[in-house]
C-alpha positions as a Markdown table, in Angstrom:
| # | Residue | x | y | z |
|---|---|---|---|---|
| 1 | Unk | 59.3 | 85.4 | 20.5 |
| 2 | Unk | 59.1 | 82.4 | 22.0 |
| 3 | Unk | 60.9 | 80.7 | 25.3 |
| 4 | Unk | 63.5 | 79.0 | 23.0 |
| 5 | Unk | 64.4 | 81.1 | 20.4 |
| 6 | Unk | 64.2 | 83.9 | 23.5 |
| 7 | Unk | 66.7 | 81.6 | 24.8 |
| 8 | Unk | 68.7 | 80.9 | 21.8 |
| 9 | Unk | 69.0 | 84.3 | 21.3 |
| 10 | Unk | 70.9 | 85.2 | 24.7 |
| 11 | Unk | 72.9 | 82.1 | 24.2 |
| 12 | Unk | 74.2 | 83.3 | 20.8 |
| 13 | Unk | 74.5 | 86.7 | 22.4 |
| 14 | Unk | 76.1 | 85.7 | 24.9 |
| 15 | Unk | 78.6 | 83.5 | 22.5 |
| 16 | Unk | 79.6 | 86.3 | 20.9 |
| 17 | Unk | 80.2 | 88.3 | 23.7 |
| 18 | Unk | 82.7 | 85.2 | 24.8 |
| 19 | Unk | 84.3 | 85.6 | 21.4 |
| 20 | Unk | 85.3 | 89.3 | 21.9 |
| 21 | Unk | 86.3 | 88.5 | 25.4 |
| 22 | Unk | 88.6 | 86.1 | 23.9 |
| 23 | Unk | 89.4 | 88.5 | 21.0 |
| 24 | Unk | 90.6 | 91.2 | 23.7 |
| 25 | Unk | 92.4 | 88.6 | 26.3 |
| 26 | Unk | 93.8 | 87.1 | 23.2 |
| 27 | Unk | 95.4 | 90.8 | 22.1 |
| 28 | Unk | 96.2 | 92.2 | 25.5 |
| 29 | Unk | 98.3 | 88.7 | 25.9 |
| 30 | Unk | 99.8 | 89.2 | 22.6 |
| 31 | Unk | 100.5 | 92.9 | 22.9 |
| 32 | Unk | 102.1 | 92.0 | 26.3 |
| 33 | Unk | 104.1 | 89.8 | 25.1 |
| 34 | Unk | 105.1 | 92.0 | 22.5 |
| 35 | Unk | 106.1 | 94.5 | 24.4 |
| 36 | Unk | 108.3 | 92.1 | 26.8 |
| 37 | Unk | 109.8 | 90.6 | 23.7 |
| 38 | Unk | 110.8 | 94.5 | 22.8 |
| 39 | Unk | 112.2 | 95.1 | 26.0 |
| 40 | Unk | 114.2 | 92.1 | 26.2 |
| 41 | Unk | 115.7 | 93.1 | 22.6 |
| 42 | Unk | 116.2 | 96.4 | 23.6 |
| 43 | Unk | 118.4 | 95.2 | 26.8 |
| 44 | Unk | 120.9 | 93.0 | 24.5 |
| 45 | Unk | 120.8 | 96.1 | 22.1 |
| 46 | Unk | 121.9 | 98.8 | 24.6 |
| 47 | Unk | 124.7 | 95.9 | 26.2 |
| 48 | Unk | 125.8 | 95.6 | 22.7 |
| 49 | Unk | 125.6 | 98.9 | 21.5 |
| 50 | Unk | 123.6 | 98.3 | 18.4 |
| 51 | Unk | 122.6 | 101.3 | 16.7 |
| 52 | Unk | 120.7 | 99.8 | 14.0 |
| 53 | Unk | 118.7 | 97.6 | 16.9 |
| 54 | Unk | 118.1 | 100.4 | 18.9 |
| 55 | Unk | 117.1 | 102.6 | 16.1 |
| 56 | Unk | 113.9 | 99.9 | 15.1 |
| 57 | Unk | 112.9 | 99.0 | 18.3 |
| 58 | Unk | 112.6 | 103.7 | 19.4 |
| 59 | Unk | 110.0 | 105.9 | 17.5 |
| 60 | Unk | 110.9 | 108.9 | 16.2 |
| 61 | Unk | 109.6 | 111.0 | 19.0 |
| 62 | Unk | 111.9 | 109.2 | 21.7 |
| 63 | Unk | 112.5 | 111.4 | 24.5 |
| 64 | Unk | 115.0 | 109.5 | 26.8 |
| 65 | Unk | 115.6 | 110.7 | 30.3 |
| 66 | Unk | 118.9 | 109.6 | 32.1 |
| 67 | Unk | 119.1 | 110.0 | 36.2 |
| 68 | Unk | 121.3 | 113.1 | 36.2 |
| 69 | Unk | 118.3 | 114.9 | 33.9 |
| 70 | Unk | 120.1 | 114.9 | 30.6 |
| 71 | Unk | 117.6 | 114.5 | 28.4 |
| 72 | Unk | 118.1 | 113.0 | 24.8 |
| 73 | Unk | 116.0 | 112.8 | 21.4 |
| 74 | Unk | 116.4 | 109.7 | 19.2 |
| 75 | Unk | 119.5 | 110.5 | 17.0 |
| 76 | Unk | 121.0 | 111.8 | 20.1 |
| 77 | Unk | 120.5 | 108.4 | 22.4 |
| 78 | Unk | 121.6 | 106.5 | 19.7 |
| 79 | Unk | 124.6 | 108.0 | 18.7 |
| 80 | Unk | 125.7 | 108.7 | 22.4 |
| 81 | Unk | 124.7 | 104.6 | 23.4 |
| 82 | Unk | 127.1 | 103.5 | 20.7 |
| 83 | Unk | 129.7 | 106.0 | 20.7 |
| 84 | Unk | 132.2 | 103.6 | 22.4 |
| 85 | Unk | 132.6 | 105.5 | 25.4 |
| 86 | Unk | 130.9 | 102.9 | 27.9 |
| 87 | Unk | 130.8 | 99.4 | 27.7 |
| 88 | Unk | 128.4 | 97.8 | 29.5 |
| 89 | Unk | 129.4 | 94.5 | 30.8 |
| 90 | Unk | 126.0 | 93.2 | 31.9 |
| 91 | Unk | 122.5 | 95.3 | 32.4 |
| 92 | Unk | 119.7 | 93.7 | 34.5 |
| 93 | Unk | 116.1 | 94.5 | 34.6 |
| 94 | Unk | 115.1 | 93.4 | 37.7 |
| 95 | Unk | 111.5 | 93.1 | 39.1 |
| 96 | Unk | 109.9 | 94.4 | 35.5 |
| 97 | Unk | 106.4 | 95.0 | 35.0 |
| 98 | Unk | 104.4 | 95.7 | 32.0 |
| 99 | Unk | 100.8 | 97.5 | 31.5 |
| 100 | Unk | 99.3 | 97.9 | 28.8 |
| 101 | Unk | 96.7 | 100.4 | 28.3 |
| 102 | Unk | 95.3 | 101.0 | 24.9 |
| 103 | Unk | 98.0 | 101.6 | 22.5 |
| 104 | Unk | 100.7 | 102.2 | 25.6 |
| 105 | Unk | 102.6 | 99.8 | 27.4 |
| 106 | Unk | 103.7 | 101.3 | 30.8 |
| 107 | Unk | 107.1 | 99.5 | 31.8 |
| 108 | Unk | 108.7 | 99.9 | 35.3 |
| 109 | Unk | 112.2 | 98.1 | 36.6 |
| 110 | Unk | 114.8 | 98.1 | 38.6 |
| 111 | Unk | 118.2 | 98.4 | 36.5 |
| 112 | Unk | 121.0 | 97.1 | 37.5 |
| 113 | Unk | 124.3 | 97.6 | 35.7 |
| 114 | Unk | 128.1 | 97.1 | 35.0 |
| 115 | Unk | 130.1 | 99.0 | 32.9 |
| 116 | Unk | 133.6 | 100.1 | 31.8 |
| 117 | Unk | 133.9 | 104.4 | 31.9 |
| 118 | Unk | 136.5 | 106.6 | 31.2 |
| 119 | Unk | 138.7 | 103.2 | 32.5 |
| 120 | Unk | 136.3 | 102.6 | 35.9 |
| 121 | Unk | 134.3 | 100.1 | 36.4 |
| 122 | Unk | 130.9 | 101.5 | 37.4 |
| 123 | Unk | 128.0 | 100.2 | 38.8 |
| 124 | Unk | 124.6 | 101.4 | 39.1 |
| 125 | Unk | 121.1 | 100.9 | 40.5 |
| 126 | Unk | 118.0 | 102.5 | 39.2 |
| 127 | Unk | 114.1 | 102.9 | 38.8 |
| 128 | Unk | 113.4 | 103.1 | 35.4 |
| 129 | Unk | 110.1 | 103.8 | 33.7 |
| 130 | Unk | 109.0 | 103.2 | 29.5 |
| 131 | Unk | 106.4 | 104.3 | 27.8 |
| 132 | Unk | 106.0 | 102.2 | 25.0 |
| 133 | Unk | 103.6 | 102.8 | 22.3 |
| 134 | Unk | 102.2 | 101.0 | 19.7 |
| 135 | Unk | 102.3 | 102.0 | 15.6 |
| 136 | Unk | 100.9 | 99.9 | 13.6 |
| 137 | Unk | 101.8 | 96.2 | 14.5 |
| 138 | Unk | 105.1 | 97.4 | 16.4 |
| 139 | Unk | 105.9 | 98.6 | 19.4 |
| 140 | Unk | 107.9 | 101.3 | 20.0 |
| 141 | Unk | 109.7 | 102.7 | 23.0 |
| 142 | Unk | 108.4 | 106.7 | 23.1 |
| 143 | Unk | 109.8 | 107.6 | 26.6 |
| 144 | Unk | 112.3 | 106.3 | 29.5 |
| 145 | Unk | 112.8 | 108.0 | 32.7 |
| 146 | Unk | 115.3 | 107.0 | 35.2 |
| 147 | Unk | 115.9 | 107.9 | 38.9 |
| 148 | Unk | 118.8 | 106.8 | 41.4 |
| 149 | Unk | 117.9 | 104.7 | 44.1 |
């Protein structure tokens, strides 16, 4: 081999190497951006009690973990989210950051949030923490945790 096709060869190398760089900046900033765009609609879903929103954007296996411990599957969230017996008058995920890591996106934020209970107006603030995961193109919210503060 000689000093330029040596050279051309590590140069190609070393463009294709960029390329998958790229490639995997390129889907970490899409996936990332996925996932925020989910947990955006999943905020507007839970303030408007959407159960056919909710239901698209949770897999099948949601576990859902509310401060006090109760824990909920998916038909159970949904149906208690949208049962009509809160209102939320505004939610706020404050401070959010989003990791992903393979085909997981770990979520943490501080919630915020307003609503109308058994005739009170309530408010809480907590810690909450999503596992998202990733089926197929989607991405789907697998497990939420939440702790008082």
């Amino acid at each position: 081999m000689t000093k330029s096709s040596a050279a051309a060869t590590v140069g190609a190398r070393s463009r294709t190497e960029d390329m998958m760089t790229l490639n995997r900046d390129h889907a970490a900033t899409t996936d990332y951006e996925a996932v925020a765009k989910n947990v955006e609609a999943f905020r507007l879903a839970q303030i408007a009690a959407d159960p056919k929103a909710l239901g698209a954007l949770c897999a099948d296996d949601l576990s859902y973990s509310h401060s006090s411990g109760f824990l909920e599957d998916k038909a159970a969230f949904i149906a208690n989210a949208t049962d009509g017996k809160t209102e939320f008058l505004s939610i706020t995920y404050k401070d959010p950051t989003i990791k992903i890591v393979g085909p997981a996106a770990i979520v943490r934020f501080h919630w915020l949030a307003e609503m109308m209970t058994g005739g009170q107006k309530v408010a809480n603030s907590l810690h909450i923490l999503m596992n998202w995961l990733k089926q197929g193109d989607d991405w789907k919210l697998l497990s939420r945790s939440a702790t008082k503060l």
